[in-house]
Coordinates of C-alpha atoms in Angstrom, one line a residue:
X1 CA 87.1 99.6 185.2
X2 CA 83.5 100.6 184.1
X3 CA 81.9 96.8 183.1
X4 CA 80.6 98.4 179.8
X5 CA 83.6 100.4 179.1
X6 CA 85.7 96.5 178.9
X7 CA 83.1 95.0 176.8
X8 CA 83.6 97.7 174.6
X9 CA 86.9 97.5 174.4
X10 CA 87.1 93.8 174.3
X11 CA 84.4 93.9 171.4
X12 CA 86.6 95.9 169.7
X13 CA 89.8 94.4 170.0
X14 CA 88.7 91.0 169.3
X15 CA 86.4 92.9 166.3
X16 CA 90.0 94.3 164.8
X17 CA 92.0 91.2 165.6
X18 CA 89.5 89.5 163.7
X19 CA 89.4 91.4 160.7
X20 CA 93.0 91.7 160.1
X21 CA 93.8 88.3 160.4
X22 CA 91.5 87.7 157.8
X23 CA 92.7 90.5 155.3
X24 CA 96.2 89.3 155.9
X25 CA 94.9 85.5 155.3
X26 CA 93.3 86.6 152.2
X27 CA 96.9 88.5 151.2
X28 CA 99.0 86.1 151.8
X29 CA 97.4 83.6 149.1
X30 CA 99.5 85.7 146.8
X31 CA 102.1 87.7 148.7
X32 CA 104.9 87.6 149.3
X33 CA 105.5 86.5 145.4
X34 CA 108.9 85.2 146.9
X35 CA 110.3 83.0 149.7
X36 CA 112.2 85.5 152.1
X37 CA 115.2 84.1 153.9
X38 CA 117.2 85.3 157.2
X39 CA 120.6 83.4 157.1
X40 CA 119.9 79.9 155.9
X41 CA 116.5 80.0 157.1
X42 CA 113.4 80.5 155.3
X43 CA 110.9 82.7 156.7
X44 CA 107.8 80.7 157.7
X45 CA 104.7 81.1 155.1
X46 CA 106.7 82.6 152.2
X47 CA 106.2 82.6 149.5
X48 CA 102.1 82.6 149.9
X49 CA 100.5 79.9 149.2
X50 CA 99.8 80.2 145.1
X51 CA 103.5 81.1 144.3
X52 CA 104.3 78.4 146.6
X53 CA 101.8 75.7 144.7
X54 CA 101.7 77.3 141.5
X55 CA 103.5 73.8 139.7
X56 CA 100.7 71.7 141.3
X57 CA 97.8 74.4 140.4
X58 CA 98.7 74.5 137.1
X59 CA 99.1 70.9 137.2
X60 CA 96.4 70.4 138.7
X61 CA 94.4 72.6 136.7
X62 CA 96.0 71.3 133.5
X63 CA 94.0 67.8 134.5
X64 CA 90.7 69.3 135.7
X65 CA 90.5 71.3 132.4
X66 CA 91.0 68.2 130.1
X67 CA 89.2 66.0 132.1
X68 CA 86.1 67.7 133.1
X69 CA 86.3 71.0 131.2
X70 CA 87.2 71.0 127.6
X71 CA 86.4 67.3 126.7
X72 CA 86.6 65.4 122.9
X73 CA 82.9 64.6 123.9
X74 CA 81.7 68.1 125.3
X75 CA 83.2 69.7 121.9
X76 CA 81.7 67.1 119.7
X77 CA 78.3 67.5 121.0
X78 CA 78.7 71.3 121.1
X79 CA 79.7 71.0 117.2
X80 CA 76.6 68.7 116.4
X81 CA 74.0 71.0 118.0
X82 CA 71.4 72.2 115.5
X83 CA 71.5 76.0 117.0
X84 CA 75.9 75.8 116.4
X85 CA 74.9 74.4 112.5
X86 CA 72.4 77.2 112.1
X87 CA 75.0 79.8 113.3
X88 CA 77.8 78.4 110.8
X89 CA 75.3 78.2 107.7
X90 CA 74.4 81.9 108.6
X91 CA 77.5 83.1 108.4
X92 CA 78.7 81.0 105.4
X93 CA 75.4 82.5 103.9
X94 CA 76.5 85.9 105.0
X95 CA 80.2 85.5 103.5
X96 CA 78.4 84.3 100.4
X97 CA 76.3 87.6 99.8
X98 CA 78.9 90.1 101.1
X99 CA 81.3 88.4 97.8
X100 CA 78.5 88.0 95.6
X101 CA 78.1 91.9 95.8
X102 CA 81.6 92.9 95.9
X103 CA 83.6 94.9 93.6
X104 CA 87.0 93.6 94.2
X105 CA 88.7 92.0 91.9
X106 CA 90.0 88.5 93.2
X107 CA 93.7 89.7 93.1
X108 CA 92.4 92.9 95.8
X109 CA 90.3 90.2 97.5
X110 CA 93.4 88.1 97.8
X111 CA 95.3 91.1 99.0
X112 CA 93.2 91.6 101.9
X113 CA 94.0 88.1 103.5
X114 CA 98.0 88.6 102.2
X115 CA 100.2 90.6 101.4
X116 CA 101.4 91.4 97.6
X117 CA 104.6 89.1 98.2
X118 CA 103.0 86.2 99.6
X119 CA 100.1 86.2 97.5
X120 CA 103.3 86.4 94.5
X121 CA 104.4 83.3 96.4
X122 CA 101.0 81.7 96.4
X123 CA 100.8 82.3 92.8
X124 CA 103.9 80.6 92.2
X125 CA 103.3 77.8 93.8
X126 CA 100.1 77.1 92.3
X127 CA 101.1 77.5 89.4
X128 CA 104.2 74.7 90.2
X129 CA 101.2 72.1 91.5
X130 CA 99.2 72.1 89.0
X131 CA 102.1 71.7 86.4
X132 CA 103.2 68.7 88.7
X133 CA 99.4 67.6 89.1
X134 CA 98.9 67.5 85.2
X135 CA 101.9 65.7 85.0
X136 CA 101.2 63.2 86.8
X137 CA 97.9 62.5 86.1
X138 CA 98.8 62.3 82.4
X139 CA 101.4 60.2 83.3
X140 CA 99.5 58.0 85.2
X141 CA 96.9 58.1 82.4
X142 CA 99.3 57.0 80.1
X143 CA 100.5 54.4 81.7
X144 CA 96.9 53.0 83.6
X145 CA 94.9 53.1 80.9
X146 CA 97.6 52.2 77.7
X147 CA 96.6 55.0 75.9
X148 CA 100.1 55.1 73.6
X149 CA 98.8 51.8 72.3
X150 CA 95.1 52.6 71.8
X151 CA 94.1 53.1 67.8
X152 CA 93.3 56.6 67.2
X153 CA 89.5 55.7 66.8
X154 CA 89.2 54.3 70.1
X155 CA 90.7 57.8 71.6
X156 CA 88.1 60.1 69.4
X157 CA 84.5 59.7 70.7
X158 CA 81.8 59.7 68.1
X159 CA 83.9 58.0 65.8
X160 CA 81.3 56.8 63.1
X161 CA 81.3 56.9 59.3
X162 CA 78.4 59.4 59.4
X163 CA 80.9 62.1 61.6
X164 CA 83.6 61.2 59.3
X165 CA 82.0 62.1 56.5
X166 CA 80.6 65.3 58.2
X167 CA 84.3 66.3 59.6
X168 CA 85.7 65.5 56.3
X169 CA 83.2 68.1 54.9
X170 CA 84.0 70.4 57.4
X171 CA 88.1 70.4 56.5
X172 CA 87.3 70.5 53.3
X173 CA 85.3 73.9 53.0
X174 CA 87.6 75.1 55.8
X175 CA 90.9 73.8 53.4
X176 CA 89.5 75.5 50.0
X177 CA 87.9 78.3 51.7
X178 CA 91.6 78.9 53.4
X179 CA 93.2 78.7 49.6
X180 CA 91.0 80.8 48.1
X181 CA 91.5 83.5 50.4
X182 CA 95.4 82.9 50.5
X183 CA 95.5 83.2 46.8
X184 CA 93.4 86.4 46.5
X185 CA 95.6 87.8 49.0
X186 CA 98.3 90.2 48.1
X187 CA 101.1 87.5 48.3
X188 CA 98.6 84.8 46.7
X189 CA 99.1 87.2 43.5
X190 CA 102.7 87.5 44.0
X191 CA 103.1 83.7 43.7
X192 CA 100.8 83.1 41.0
X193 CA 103.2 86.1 39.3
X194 CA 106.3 84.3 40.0
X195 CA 104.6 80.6 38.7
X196 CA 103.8 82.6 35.3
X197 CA 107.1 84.3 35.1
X198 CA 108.7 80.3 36.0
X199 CA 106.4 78.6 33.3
X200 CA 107.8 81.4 30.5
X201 CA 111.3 80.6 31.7
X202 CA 110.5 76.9 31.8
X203 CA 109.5 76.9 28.0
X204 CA 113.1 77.9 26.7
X205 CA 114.6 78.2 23.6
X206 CA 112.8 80.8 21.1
X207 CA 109.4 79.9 22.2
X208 CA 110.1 80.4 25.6
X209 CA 111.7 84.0 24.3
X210 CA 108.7 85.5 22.6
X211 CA 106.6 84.2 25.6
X212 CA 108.6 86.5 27.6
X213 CA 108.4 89.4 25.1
X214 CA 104.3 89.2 24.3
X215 CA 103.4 87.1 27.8
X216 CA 101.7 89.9 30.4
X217 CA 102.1 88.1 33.8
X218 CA 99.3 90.6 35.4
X219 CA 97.0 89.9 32.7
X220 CA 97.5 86.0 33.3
X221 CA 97.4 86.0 36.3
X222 CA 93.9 87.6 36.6
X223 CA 92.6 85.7 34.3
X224 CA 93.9 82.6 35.9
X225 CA 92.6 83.9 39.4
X226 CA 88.8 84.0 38.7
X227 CA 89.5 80.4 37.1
X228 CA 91.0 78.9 40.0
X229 CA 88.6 80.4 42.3
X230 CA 86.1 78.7 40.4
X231 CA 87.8 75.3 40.4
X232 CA 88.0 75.7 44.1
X233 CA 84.6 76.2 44.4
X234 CA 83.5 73.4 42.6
X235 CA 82.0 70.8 44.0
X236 CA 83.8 68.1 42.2
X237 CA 86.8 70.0 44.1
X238 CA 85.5 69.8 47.6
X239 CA 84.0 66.2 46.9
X240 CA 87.2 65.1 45.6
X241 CA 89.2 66.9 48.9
X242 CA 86.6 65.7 51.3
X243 CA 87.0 62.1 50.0
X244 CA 91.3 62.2 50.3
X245 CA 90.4 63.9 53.9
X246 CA 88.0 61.0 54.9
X247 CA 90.4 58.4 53.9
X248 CA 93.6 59.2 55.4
X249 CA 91.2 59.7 58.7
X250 CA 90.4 55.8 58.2
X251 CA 94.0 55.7 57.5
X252 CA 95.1 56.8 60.7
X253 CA 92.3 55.5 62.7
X254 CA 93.9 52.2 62.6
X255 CA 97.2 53.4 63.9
X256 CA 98.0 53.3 67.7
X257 CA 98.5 57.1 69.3
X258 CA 101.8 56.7 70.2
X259 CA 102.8 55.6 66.3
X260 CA 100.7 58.9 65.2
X261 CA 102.4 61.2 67.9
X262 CA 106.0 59.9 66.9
X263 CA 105.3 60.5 63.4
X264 CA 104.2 63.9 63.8
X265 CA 106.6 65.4 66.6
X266 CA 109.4 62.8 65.9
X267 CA 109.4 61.5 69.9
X268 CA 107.7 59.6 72.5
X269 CA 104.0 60.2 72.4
X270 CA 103.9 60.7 76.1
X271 CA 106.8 62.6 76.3
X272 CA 105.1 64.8 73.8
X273 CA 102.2 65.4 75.9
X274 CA 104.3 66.1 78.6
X275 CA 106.3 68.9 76.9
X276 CA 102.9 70.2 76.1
X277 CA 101.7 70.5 79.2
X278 CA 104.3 71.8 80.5
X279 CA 104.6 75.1 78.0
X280 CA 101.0 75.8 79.1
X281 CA 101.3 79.7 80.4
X282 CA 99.5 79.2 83.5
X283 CA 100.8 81.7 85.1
X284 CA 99.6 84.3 82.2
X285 CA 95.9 82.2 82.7
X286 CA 95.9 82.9 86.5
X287 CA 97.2 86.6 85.9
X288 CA 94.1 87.2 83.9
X289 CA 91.8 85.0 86.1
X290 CA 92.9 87.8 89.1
X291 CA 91.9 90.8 86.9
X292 CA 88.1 88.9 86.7
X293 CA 85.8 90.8 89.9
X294 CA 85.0 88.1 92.5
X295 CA 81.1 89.4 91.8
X296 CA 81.3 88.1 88.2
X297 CA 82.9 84.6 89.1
X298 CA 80.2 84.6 92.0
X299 CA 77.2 85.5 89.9
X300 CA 76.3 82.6 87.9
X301 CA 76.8 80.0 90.3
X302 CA 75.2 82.2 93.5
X303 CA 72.0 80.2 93.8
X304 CA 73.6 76.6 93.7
X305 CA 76.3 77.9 96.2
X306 CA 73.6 78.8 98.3
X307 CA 71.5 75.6 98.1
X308 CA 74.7 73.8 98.8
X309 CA 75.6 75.5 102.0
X310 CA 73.5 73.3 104.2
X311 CA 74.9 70.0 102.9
X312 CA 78.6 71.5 102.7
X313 CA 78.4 72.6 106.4
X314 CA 77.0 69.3 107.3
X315 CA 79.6 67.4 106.1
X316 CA 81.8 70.0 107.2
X317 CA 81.1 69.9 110.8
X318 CA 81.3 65.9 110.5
X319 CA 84.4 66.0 109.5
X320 CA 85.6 68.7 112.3
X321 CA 83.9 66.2 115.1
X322 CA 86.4 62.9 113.4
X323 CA 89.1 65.0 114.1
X324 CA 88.3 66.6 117.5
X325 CA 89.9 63.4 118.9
X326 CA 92.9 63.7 117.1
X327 CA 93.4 66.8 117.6
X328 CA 92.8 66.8 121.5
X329 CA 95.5 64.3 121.5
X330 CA 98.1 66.2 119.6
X331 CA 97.7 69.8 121.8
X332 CA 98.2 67.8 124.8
X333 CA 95.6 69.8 126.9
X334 CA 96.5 68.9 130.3
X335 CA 100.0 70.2 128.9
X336 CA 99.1 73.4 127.5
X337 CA 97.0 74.4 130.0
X338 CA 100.2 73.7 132.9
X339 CA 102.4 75.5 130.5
X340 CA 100.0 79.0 130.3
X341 CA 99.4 78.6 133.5
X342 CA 103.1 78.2 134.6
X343 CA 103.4 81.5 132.4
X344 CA 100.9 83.8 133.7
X345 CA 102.1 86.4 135.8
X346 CA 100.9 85.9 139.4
X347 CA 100.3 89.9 139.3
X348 CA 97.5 89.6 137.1
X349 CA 96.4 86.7 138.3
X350 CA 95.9 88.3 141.3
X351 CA 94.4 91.0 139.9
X352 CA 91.8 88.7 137.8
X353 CA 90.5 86.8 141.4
X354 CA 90.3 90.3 143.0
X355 CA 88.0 91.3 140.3
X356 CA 86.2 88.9 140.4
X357 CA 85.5 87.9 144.0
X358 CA 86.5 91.2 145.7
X359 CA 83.3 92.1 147.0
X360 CA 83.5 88.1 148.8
X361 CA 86.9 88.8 149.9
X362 CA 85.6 92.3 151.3
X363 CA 82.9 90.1 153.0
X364 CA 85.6 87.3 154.3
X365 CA 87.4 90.2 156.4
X366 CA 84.2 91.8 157.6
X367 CA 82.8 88.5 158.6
X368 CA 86.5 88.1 160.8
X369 CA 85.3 91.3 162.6
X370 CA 81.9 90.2 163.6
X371 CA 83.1 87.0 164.7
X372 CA 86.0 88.8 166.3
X373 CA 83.6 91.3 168.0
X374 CA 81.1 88.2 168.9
X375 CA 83.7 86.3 170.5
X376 CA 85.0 89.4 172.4
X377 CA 81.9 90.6 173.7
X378 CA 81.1 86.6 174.7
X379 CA 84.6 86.1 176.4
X380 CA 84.0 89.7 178.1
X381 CA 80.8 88.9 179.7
X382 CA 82.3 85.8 181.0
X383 CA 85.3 87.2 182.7
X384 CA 82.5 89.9 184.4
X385 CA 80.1 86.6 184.9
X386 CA 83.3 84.6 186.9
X387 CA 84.3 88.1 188.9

């Protein structure tokens, strides 16, 4: 045989040898997904090798990642960097403005984070917590403070004989002024009617019958109007109102709350209080609070929101690195990852490495045909050498 004509061939066949062993070294990594049996015996090399070893990869993995990877210290420093604080304040900044100009109402606005039954349910359940909340915080209150036993004096701040005096006033004018305009109302004239038409029928006998024959009750009665209008304008009337006013407050400010509130709703003070509070319509307050556009909520307090972001994110962040380490320990890392990994389909995993390092796989088998070719054409020029 021609000498070049063997190297040739030689080159070449150790070239192609070369080659495929690598492509099928590189394939069987990941084929065949299953181990193939003949009989009772397993077929050497199957599975490949990452079905084979996927429990210790992802295992393995699993510990690398939590170790070395995604570390409580390698987030906490990430969270703590000024350029990841910046980045947050930004975009709280951002969130801030897009509200601030926004034309939804805070029911819409609530409707684009839920939908209308669950933001029904949220509703609801606010509503529920902050009935329990005033509860007991009244409650507590109540109890912490001894506020059933307090005088009334001691509950009422600004409790001085100058504001007496001045809140006496004040009931006064609001007390006459409420008379007079009850008794120049249309009923007002109707009773004062009926008390003439009484005081005829009071008087009896034959006086008390020709005062019903001659008596006009409309004439009386405006004639009597303009005079008791008068009288309630006085200011021997208001002093004289305002003084009774200002002394059954100095009255009652001796008296303990409790004492007060069982004299006015017959029952426990607290247990007053907490039947109040509990016939609040919150419900109809946040129903109206929902109609309000989240602009017009956001508008007044924009600028303070604004200069508050910076020490709100701070402390935010803070907060977030504290519980980085507790929450590292509760996801189990290490476990999660084995568990994923365990999941992933070996198909797409494949496919993921082969996208990623093809072109080096490509490289691998090319690499097995020039060795494979250099070893041929070196083994080929010995055997000619030793002839």
């Amino acid at each position: 045989m021609n000498p070049w004509i063997y190297v040739m061939v030689s080159v070449a066949v150790a070239a192609f040898v070369g080659g495929i062993t690598n492509h099928f070294a590189i394939k069987m990594l990941f084929h065949p997904r299953k181990k193939m049996m003949i009989g009772r015996f397993r077929v050497p090399f199957t599975p490949g090798l990452i079905p084979k070893r996927r429990e210790d990869i992802a295992q393995s993995l699993g510990n690398v990642v939590a170790d070395y990877l995604v570390t409580s210290e390698g987030l906490q420093d990430m969270v703590l960097r000024p350029t990841f604080k910046q980045k947050v304040e930004d975009y709280l900044r951002a969130l801030l403005y897009k509200w601030a100009q926004s034309p939804l109402t805070l029911k819409e606005a609530a409707l684009t984070v839920w939908e209308e039954e669950k933001w029904e349910a949220i509703k609801l359940k606010l509503t529920g917590t902050t009935n329990a909340v005033l509860e007991r915080g009244m409650d507590w209150l109540w109890d912490q403070y001894g506020l059933g036993d307090k005088p009334l004096k001691e509950m009422i701040p600004g409790w001085t004989e100058e504001n007496r005096e001045r809140w006496s006033e004040i009931a006064a004018e609001a007390l006459l002024r409420t008379i007079e305009e009850e008794l120049l109302s249309a009923g007002g004239q109707r009773m004062l009617s009926k008390m003439a038409a009484g005081l005829a029928d009071q008087a009896g006998g034959f006086l008390g019958t020709m005062a019903a024959i001659f008596m006009d009750e409309d004439k009386m009665v405006r004639k009597l109007t303009p005079a008791l209008v008068r009288a309630l304008r006085g200011d021997e009337t208001r002093a004289k109102v305002a003084r009774a006013i200002k002394d059954k407050l100095e009255e009652y400010a001796e008296k303990p709350v409790n004492e007060l509130l069982q004299l006015l709703a017959d029952e426990e003070g607290k247990d007053w209080i907490l039947s109040q509070l509990r016939r609040l319509p919150l419900d109809k307050w946040i129903s109206k609070v929902e109609e309000l556009k989240v602009s017009s909520l956001l508008a007044s307090w924009e600028p303070q929101l604004e200069q508050a972001i910076p020490g709100f994110t701070d402390r935010m962040l803070k907060g977030i690195v504290r519980g980085i380490p507790v929450v590292m320990t509760a996801i189990q890392l290490p476990k999660l990852v084995h568990e994923q990994v365990q999941k992933f389909p070996i198909e797409l995993l494949e496919e993921v490495i082969l996208s990623v390092s093809g072109k080096e796989f490509r490289a691998i088998t090319w690499l097995g045909v020039v060795l494979g070719g250099m070893i041929g054409l070196v083994q080929s020029l010995f055997m000619l050498w030793w002839r």
